[in-house]
Amino acid sequence: MKIHEYQAKEIFTRYGIPVPKNKMVESAEAIDGALREIGGDTFVVKAQIHAGGRGKAGGVRVAQGASEAARIAREMLGAKLVTRQSGPQGRVVRKISLDAAVAIDREYYLAVTLDRAKARGVILSSQAGGMDIEEVAHTQPEKINKTYFDLVFGLASYQAREVALGLGKDPAFVKAVTQIVQKLTEIFVRLDASLVEINPLVLTRDGAVTAIDAKIDFEDNGLYRHPEVGALRDPLEEDPREVEAKKYNLNYVGLDGSVGCMVNGAGLAMATMDVIMLAGGMPANFLDVGGGAKVDQVKAAFKIILSDERVKSILVNIFGGIMKCDVVADGIIQAARDVQLRVPLVVRLEGTNVEKGKELLRQSGIRITPAEGLSQAASLAVQLAGKS
Ligand code: GDP
Ligand code: MN
């Protein structure tokens, strides 16, 4: 799960990592009050969206004086922002953060994440922080230092100091960065994060070290241990299809292709996506309706697929074991009655109660293209997606 920069900065503050004074606003009326509260005469107006690369896309703007800051803030609120991480359709900026600007001397990169292959935590640090860090990682990987640590024992203090010494030698700087590295690691481990990142961590012209950007991604499977973190979820920033699927406990992942799929079993769902691609198509989603899905779940799943504009045909591939074919048929029929079936529907049913399921579908009067076997089903669905 991703959260906004302003939320990550709240967590930083709680753990003692310095950040500039800032205030999130989501309405034009709140702007002037927020700027007064922050004070000072230089501000940074920052779009709060769940996508990086804002700086290069005009989503981070430095303003001289409160009236210029207010003008930029009003302009940014409600506008669409396209960054290299947002996808071509961009994101509507519903929240912005107003920050006290800092005079930057140097920018550093600091992050904690997981090295899955080594099964260890890793601290990434670099003197080449800032907006070009991806480029640096690509062309000059030697400029990024890696320090591994044990997830159970945590980071030793000498390691935190080593990371800091890799970035600078000034004693006050080393002391400040050592503390930040320790706290960053503490956040990572305690909150079950998958990434905690500061880019850039800056040395200001008056010698202070502060995090002017903040990013935390959380491991979804750990969220049940941290309800206060789960409460930070912003559904408006998430794929609306996935938000809806979550309400029904469906195992759904939105993709960009045109063949909507409904499958039982994660393995079969993966295989179905592979076969769709083999047939020259692209799946619009991954969906495992599970073994024990009820009619209302199947119905909800079907509605989510149908509400997706990308979907040009639907492939239902059910191998009934625990899942019964007639339950699936019933869900499809109910959903198709509620929502107009605007695309061709290819159905491949096998297994428990298959005859009953097929009979229900026949009697329903819904236009279905029946298929025998997975490869036939997939090529039919791909063909039909191309036509409609
Ligand atoms: P990102 O592009 O989405 O990662 O957004 P950041 O929050 O990292 O901001 C992008 C860039 O804006 C930073 O690398 C800084 O160079 C610049 N910036 C952000 N805040 C300030 C500030 O307070 N003062 C100055 N001078 N520049 C800033
Ligand atoms: Mn950044």
Coordinates of C-alpha atoms and ligand atoms in Angstrom, one line a residue:
M1 CA 0.0 0.0 0.0
K2 CA 1.2 3.5 -0.9
I3 CA 0.6 6.6 1.1
H4 CA 1.1 10.3 0.4
E5 CA 4.2 12.3 1.1
Y6 CA 2.5 14.4 3.8
Q7 CA 1.4 11.2 5.6
A8 CA 5.0 9.8 5.4
K9 CA 6.3 13.1 6.8
E10 CA 3.9 12.7 9.7
I11 CA 5.4 9.3 10.5
F12 CA 8.9 10.8 10.1
T13 CA 8.1 13.4 12.6
R14 CA 6.7 10.9 15.0
Y15 CA 10.0 9.0 14.8
G16 CA 12.2 12.1 15.0
I17 CA 13.3 12.5 11.4
P18 CA 13.4 16.3 10.7
V19 CA 11.1 17.5 7.9
P20 CA 10.3 21.1 6.9
K21 CA 7.1 22.6 8.4
N22 CA 4.2 21.6 6.1
K23 CA 0.4 21.4 5.9
M24 CA -1.8 19.4 3.6
V25 CA -4.8 21.2 2.1
E26 CA -7.5 19.9 -0.2
S27 CA -9.7 22.9 -0.8
A28 CA -8.9 26.4 -2.1
E29 CA -10.4 28.0 1.0
A30 CA -7.8 26.3 3.2
I31 CA -4.8 27.7 1.4
D32 CA -4.4 31.1 2.9
G33 CA -4.8 29.9 6.5
A34 CA -2.3 27.1 5.9
L35 CA 0.3 29.5 4.5
R36 CA -0.1 31.8 7.5
E37 CA 0.4 28.9 9.8
I38 CA 3.6 27.8 8.0
G39 CA 5.0 31.4 8.0
G40 CA 8.2 32.5 6.4
D41 CA 8.4 34.0 2.9
T42 CA 9.4 31.1 0.6
F43 CA 7.1 28.1 0.1
V44 CA 7.0 24.9 -1.9
V45 CA 3.7 23.8 -3.3
K46 CA 3.7 20.0 -3.8
A47 CA 1.1 17.8 -5.5
Q48 CA 0.1 14.9 -3.4
I49 CA -0.4 11.9 -5.7
H50 CA 0.7 8.3 -5.4
A51 CA 3.3 8.7 -8.2
G52 CA 6.9 10.0 -8.2
G53 CA 8.6 12.2 -10.6
R54 CA 6.5 15.2 -9.6
G55 CA 9.4 17.7 -9.6
K56 CA 10.1 17.2 -13.4
A57 CA 6.4 17.4 -14.2
G58 CA 5.6 20.7 -12.5
G59 CA 4.1 19.1 -9.5
V60 CA 6.7 20.6 -7.1
R61 CA 7.0 24.4 -7.4
V62 CA 8.9 26.9 -5.3
A63 CA 7.0 30.2 -4.6
Q64 CA 8.3 33.5 -3.4
G65 CA 5.8 35.0 -0.9
A66 CA 2.4 33.8 0.2
S67 CA 0.4 35.4 -2.6
E68 CA 2.4 33.6 -5.3
A69 CA 2.2 30.3 -3.3
A70 CA -1.5 30.7 -3.0
R71 CA -1.9 31.3 -6.8
I72 CA 0.2 28.2 -7.6
A73 CA -1.7 26.2 -5.1
R74 CA -5.0 27.2 -6.5
E75 CA -3.7 26.3 -10.0
M76 CA -2.5 22.9 -8.9
L77 CA -5.6 21.8 -7.0
G78 CA -7.9 19.9 -9.2
A79 CA -5.5 20.0 -12.2
K80 CA -4.2 16.8 -13.9
L81 CA -0.5 15.9 -13.4
V82 CA 1.3 13.5 -15.8
T83 CA 4.6 12.3 -14.4
R84 CA 6.9 9.5 -15.7
Q85 CA 5.3 7.2 -13.0
S86 CA 1.7 8.3 -13.3
G87 CA 0.9 6.6 -16.6
P88 CA -0.1 8.6 -19.7
Q89 CA -3.6 9.4 -18.3
G90 CA -2.1 11.2 -15.3
R91 CA -3.6 11.9 -11.9
V92 CA -6.0 14.5 -10.7
V93 CA -4.4 16.5 -7.9
R94 CA -6.9 16.3 -5.0
K95 CA -4.5 17.2 -2.2
I96 CA -1.5 19.4 -2.1
S97 CA 1.1 20.0 0.6
L98 CA 2.4 23.5 1.4
D99 CA 5.9 23.3 2.8
A100 CA 8.3 25.9 4.2
A101 CA 11.1 26.1 1.6
V102 CA 14.6 25.3 2.5
A103 CA 17.8 26.6 1.0
I104 CA 19.5 23.5 -0.4
D105 CA 23.3 23.1 -0.3
R106 CA 23.4 19.4 -1.3
E107 CA 20.9 16.6 -2.1
Y108 CA 21.4 13.0 -0.9
Y109 CA 19.5 9.8 -1.5
L110 CA 18.7 7.5 1.4
A111 CA 16.3 4.5 1.4
V112 CA 15.6 1.2 3.2
T113 CA 14.1 -1.7 1.4
L114 CA 14.2 -5.5 1.2
D115 CA 16.7 -7.5 -0.7
R116 CA 14.5 -10.5 -1.4
A117 CA 17.3 -12.7 -2.9
K118 CA 19.5 -12.1 0.2
A119 CA 16.5 -12.2 2.6
R120 CA 18.0 -9.1 4.3
G121 CA 17.2 -5.5 4.7
V122 CA 19.3 -3.1 2.6
I123 CA 20.1 0.6 3.0
L124 CA 20.7 2.4 -0.2
S125 CA 22.6 5.7 0.1
S126 CA 24.1 8.1 -2.4
Q127 CA 25.7 11.5 -2.7
A128 CA 23.9 11.8 -6.0
G129 CA 20.4 12.3 -4.6
G130 CA 17.6 14.3 -6.3
M131 CA 15.5 14.0 -9.3
D132 CA 18.0 12.1 -11.4
I133 CA 18.5 9.1 -9.1
E134 CA 16.9 6.6 -11.4
E135 CA 19.3 7.7 -14.1
V136 CA 22.3 7.4 -11.7
A137 CA 21.2 3.9 -10.6
H138 CA 21.1 2.9 -14.3
T139 CA 24.3 4.5 -15.7
Q140 CA 26.5 4.8 -12.6
P141 CA 25.4 2.1 -10.2
E142 CA 28.7 2.4 -8.3
K143 CA 27.5 5.7 -6.9
I144 CA 24.9 4.0 -4.8
N145 CA 26.1 2.4 -1.6
K146 CA 24.4 -0.7 -0.2
T147 CA 24.5 -1.7 3.4
Y148 CA 22.8 -5.0 4.4
F149 CA 21.3 -5.7 7.8
D150 CA 19.5 -8.5 9.5
L151 CA 15.8 -8.0 9.8
V152 CA 15.6 -9.7 13.2
F153 CA 18.6 -8.2 14.9
G154 CA 18.2 -4.8 13.2
L155 CA 20.8 -2.4 12.1
A156 CA 24.0 -2.1 14.3
S157 CA 24.9 1.4 15.2
Y158 CA 28.3 1.1 13.6
Q159 CA 26.5 0.3 10.3
A160 CA 24.3 3.5 10.6
R161 CA 27.5 5.5 11.1
E162 CA 29.2 3.8 8.1
V163 CA 26.3 4.8 5.9
A164 CA 26.5 8.4 7.1
L165 CA 30.3 8.4 6.6
G166 CA 29.7 7.3 3.1
L167 CA 27.8 10.5 2.5
G168 CA 30.0 13.1 4.3
K169 CA 32.8 13.7 6.9
D170 CA 31.6 16.7 8.8
P171 CA 31.0 15.5 12.4
A172 CA 27.7 17.3 12.9
F173 CA 26.5 16.0 9.5
V174 CA 27.6 12.4 10.3
K175 CA 25.8 12.6 13.6
A176 CA 22.6 13.8 12.1
V177 CA 22.6 11.4 9.2
T178 CA 23.5 8.4 11.5
Q179 CA 20.3 9.2 13.6
I180 CA 18.2 9.5 10.5
V181 CA 19.5 6.2 9.1
Q182 CA 18.6 4.5 12.4
K183 CA 15.1 5.9 12.5
L184 CA 14.5 5.2 8.9
T185 CA 15.4 1.5 9.6
E186 CA 13.2 1.5 12.7
I187 CA 10.2 2.7 10.7
F188 CA 10.9 0.1 8.0
V189 CA 11.0 -2.8 10.5
R190 CA 8.4 -1.7 13.0
L191 CA 5.7 -0.8 10.4
D192 CA 6.3 -3.7 8.0
A193 CA 7.2 -1.3 5.2
S194 CA 8.5 -2.5 1.9
L195 CA 10.2 0.8 1.1
V196 CA 11.1 3.9 3.2
E197 CA 12.8 6.5 1.1
I198 CA 14.1 10.1 1.4
N199 CA 14.9 11.6 -1.9
P200 CA 16.3 14.1 -1.5
L201 CA 17.7 14.2 2.0
V202 CA 19.2 17.7 2.1
L203 CA 22.0 19.5 3.8
T204 CA 20.7 23.1 4.1
R205 CA 22.9 26.1 3.6
D206 CA 22.8 26.7 7.4
G207 CA 24.1 23.2 8.0
A208 CA 20.9 21.3 9.0
V209 CA 20.0 17.9 7.6
T210 CA 16.3 17.5 6.7
A211 CA 14.0 15.3 4.6
I212 CA 12.3 17.4 2.0
D213 CA 10.6 14.4 0.4
A214 CA 9.3 11.2 2.0
K215 CA 8.0 8.0 0.7
I216 CA 6.7 4.9 2.5
D217 CA 5.3 1.8 0.8
F218 CA 3.8 -0.8 3.1
E219 CA 3.7 -4.6 2.7
D220 CA -0.1 -5.4 2.3
N221 CA 0.2 -8.7 4.1
G222 CA 1.5 -6.9 7.3
L223 CA -1.3 -4.3 7.4
Y224 CA -3.5 -6.3 9.7
R225 CA -0.9 -5.6 12.4
H226 CA -1.1 -1.9 11.9
P227 CA -4.7 -0.6 11.7
E228 CA -3.4 3.0 12.1
V229 CA -1.4 2.5 8.9
G230 CA -4.3 1.0 7.1
A231 CA -6.3 4.1 8.0
L232 CA -3.9 6.1 5.8
R233 CA -5.2 4.5 2.7
D234 CA -6.4 6.9 0.0
P235 CA -8.9 5.0 -2.2
L236 CA -9.1 7.9 -4.7
E237 CA -5.4 7.1 -5.6
E238 CA -6.0 3.5 -6.1
D239 CA -7.3 1.6 -9.1
P240 CA -11.2 1.9 -8.7
R241 CA -11.6 -1.7 -9.9
E242 CA -9.3 -3.0 -7.2
V243 CA -11.0 -0.8 -4.5
E244 CA -14.4 -2.3 -5.5
A245 CA -12.9 -5.9 -5.6
K246 CA -11.5 -5.5 -2.1
K247 CA -15.0 -4.9 -0.7
Y248 CA -16.0 -8.3 -1.9
N249 CA -12.8 -10.0 -0.8
L250 CA -11.9 -10.8 -4.4
N251 CA -8.4 -11.6 -5.6
Y252 CA -8.3 -9.0 -8.4
V253 CA -5.5 -7.1 -10.0
G254 CA -6.3 -4.6 -12.7
L255 CA -4.3 -4.8 -16.0
D256 CA -4.4 -2.9 -19.2
G257 CA -5.5 -5.4 -21.9
S258 CA -8.9 -6.0 -23.4
V259 CA -9.9 -9.5 -22.4
G260 CA -11.6 -9.5 -19.0
C261 CA -11.1 -12.8 -17.2
M262 CA -12.9 -14.6 -14.4
V263 CA -11.2 -17.8 -13.3
N264 CA -11.1 -20.0 -10.2
G265 CA -7.8 -20.7 -8.6
A266 CA -4.7 -18.4 -8.8
G267 CA -2.7 -20.9 -10.8
L268 CA -5.4 -21.4 -13.3
A269 CA -5.9 -17.6 -13.5
M270 CA -2.2 -17.1 -14.3
A271 CA -2.3 -19.9 -16.9
T272 CA -5.4 -18.4 -18.4
M273 CA -3.6 -15.0 -18.8
D274 CA -0.6 -16.8 -20.4
V275 CA -2.9 -18.6 -22.9
I276 CA -4.7 -15.3 -23.7
M277 CA -1.3 -13.8 -24.5
L278 CA -0.3 -16.8 -26.5
A279 CA -3.4 -16.3 -28.6
G280 CA -2.3 -12.8 -29.3
G281 CA -4.4 -10.9 -26.8
M282 CA -3.9 -9.1 -23.5
P283 CA -5.8 -9.7 -20.2
A284 CA -7.7 -6.7 -18.7
N285 CA -7.3 -8.2 -15.2
F286 CA -6.2 -11.1 -13.0
L287 CA -9.1 -12.5 -11.1
D288 CA -9.2 -15.6 -9.0
V289 CA -12.8 -16.0 -7.6
G290 CA -11.5 -18.6 -5.3
G291 CA -12.8 -22.0 -4.3
G292 CA -15.7 -21.1 -2.1
A293 CA -17.0 -18.1 -3.9
K294 CA -20.7 -17.2 -3.3
V295 CA -23.1 -16.0 -5.9
D296 CA -22.8 -12.4 -4.7
Q297 CA -19.1 -12.5 -5.1
V298 CA -19.3 -13.9 -8.6
K299 CA -21.9 -11.3 -9.4
A300 CA -19.7 -8.5 -8.0
A301 CA -16.7 -9.8 -9.9
F302 CA -18.6 -9.9 -13.1
K303 CA -19.8 -6.3 -12.6
I304 CA -16.3 -5.1 -12.0
I305 CA -15.1 -6.6 -15.2
L306 CA -18.1 -5.2 -17.1
S307 CA -17.7 -1.7 -15.7
D308 CA -14.1 -1.6 -17.1
E309 CA -14.0 0.3 -20.3
R310 CA -10.9 -1.5 -21.5
V311 CA -12.8 -4.8 -21.6
K312 CA -13.9 -5.8 -25.1
S313 CA -14.6 -9.5 -24.4
I314 CA -14.9 -11.7 -21.3
L315 CA -13.5 -15.1 -20.8
V316 CA -14.9 -17.2 -17.9
N317 CA -12.7 -20.2 -17.2
I318 CA -13.9 -22.3 -14.4
F319 CA -12.6 -25.7 -13.5
G320 CA -15.1 -26.7 -10.8
G321 CA -13.7 -28.6 -7.9
I322 CA -14.8 -27.0 -4.7
M323 CA -16.3 -24.2 -6.8
K324 CA -19.5 -25.4 -8.4
C325 CA -20.2 -24.5 -12.0
D326 CA -23.9 -23.8 -11.3
V327 CA -22.9 -21.2 -8.7
V328 CA -20.7 -19.4 -11.3
A329 CA -23.5 -19.6 -13.9
D330 CA -26.0 -18.2 -11.4
G331 CA -23.7 -15.3 -10.6
I332 CA -23.1 -14.5 -14.2
I333 CA -26.8 -14.6 -15.0
Q334 CA -27.7 -12.3 -12.1
A335 CA -24.9 -9.8 -13.0
A336 CA -25.8 -9.8 -16.6
R337 CA -29.4 -9.0 -15.6
D338 CA -28.3 -6.1 -13.5
V339 CA -25.8 -4.7 -15.9
Q340 CA -26.2 -4.8 -19.6
L341 CA -23.8 -7.3 -21.1
R342 CA -22.1 -5.0 -23.7
V343 CA -19.4 -7.4 -24.8
P344 CA -19.1 -11.0 -26.1
L345 CA -18.9 -13.6 -23.3
V346 CA -16.9 -16.8 -23.8
V347 CA -17.5 -19.5 -21.2
R348 CA -15.5 -22.6 -20.5
L349 CA -16.9 -24.7 -17.7
E350 CA -15.6 -28.0 -16.5
G351 CA -16.1 -30.0 -13.3
T352 CA -18.6 -30.2 -10.5
N353 CA -22.2 -29.5 -11.6
V354 CA -21.0 -28.6 -15.1
E355 CA -24.2 -29.8 -16.8
K356 CA -26.4 -27.9 -14.4
G357 CA -24.3 -24.8 -15.0
K358 CA -24.5 -25.1 -18.7
E359 CA -28.2 -25.7 -18.6
L360 CA -28.7 -22.5 -16.4
L361 CA -26.7 -20.5 -18.9
R362 CA -28.7 -21.9 -21.9
Q363 CA -32.0 -21.1 -20.2
S364 CA -31.0 -17.6 -19.2
G365 CA -31.1 -16.4 -22.8
I366 CA -27.8 -14.6 -22.3
R367 CA -25.7 -14.6 -25.5
I368 CA -22.8 -16.8 -24.7
T369 CA -20.0 -18.3 -26.8
P370 CA -19.4 -21.7 -25.3
A371 CA -15.9 -23.2 -25.6
E372 CA -14.3 -26.6 -25.2
G373 CA -10.9 -26.5 -23.6
L374 CA -8.7 -23.5 -22.6
S375 CA -6.9 -22.8 -25.8
Q376 CA -10.1 -22.6 -27.9
A377 CA -11.7 -20.4 -25.2
A378 CA -8.7 -18.1 -25.2
S379 CA -8.5 -17.7 -29.0
L380 CA -12.3 -17.1 -29.2
A381 CA -12.1 -14.4 -26.5
V382 CA -9.1 -12.7 -28.2
Q383 CA -10.8 -12.8 -31.6
L384 CA -14.0 -11.4 -30.3
A385 CA -12.1 -8.6 -28.4
G386 CA -10.5 -7.6 -31.6
K387 CA -13.9 -7.3 -33.4
S388 CA -15.9 -5.4 -30.9
Ligands
GDP1 P1 9.6 14.3 -6.6 O1 10.1 14.9 -7.9 O2 8.2 13.8 -6.8 O3 10.5 13.2 -6.1 O4 9.4 15.5 -5.6 P2 10.5 16.1 -4.5 O5 9.7 16.4 -3.3 O6 11.7 15.2 -4.4 O7 10.9 17.5 -5.1 C1 11.6 17.6 -6.4 C2 12.8 18.6 -6.3 O8 12.2 19.9 -5.9 C3 13.8 18.3 -5.2 O9 14.8 17.4 -5.6 C4 14.4 19.7 -5.0 O10 15.4 19.9 -5.9 C5 13.2 20.6 -5.3 N1 12.7 21.1 -4.0 C6 11.8 20.5 -3.2 N2 11.6 21.2 -2.0 C7 12.4 22.3 -2.1 C8 12.8 23.4 -1.2 O11 12.2 23.5 -0.1 N3 13.7 24.3 -1.7 C9 14.3 24.2 -2.9 N4 15.2 25.1 -3.3 N5 14.0 23.1 -3.7 C10 13.1 22.2 -3.4
MN2 MN 11.7 13.1 -4.5

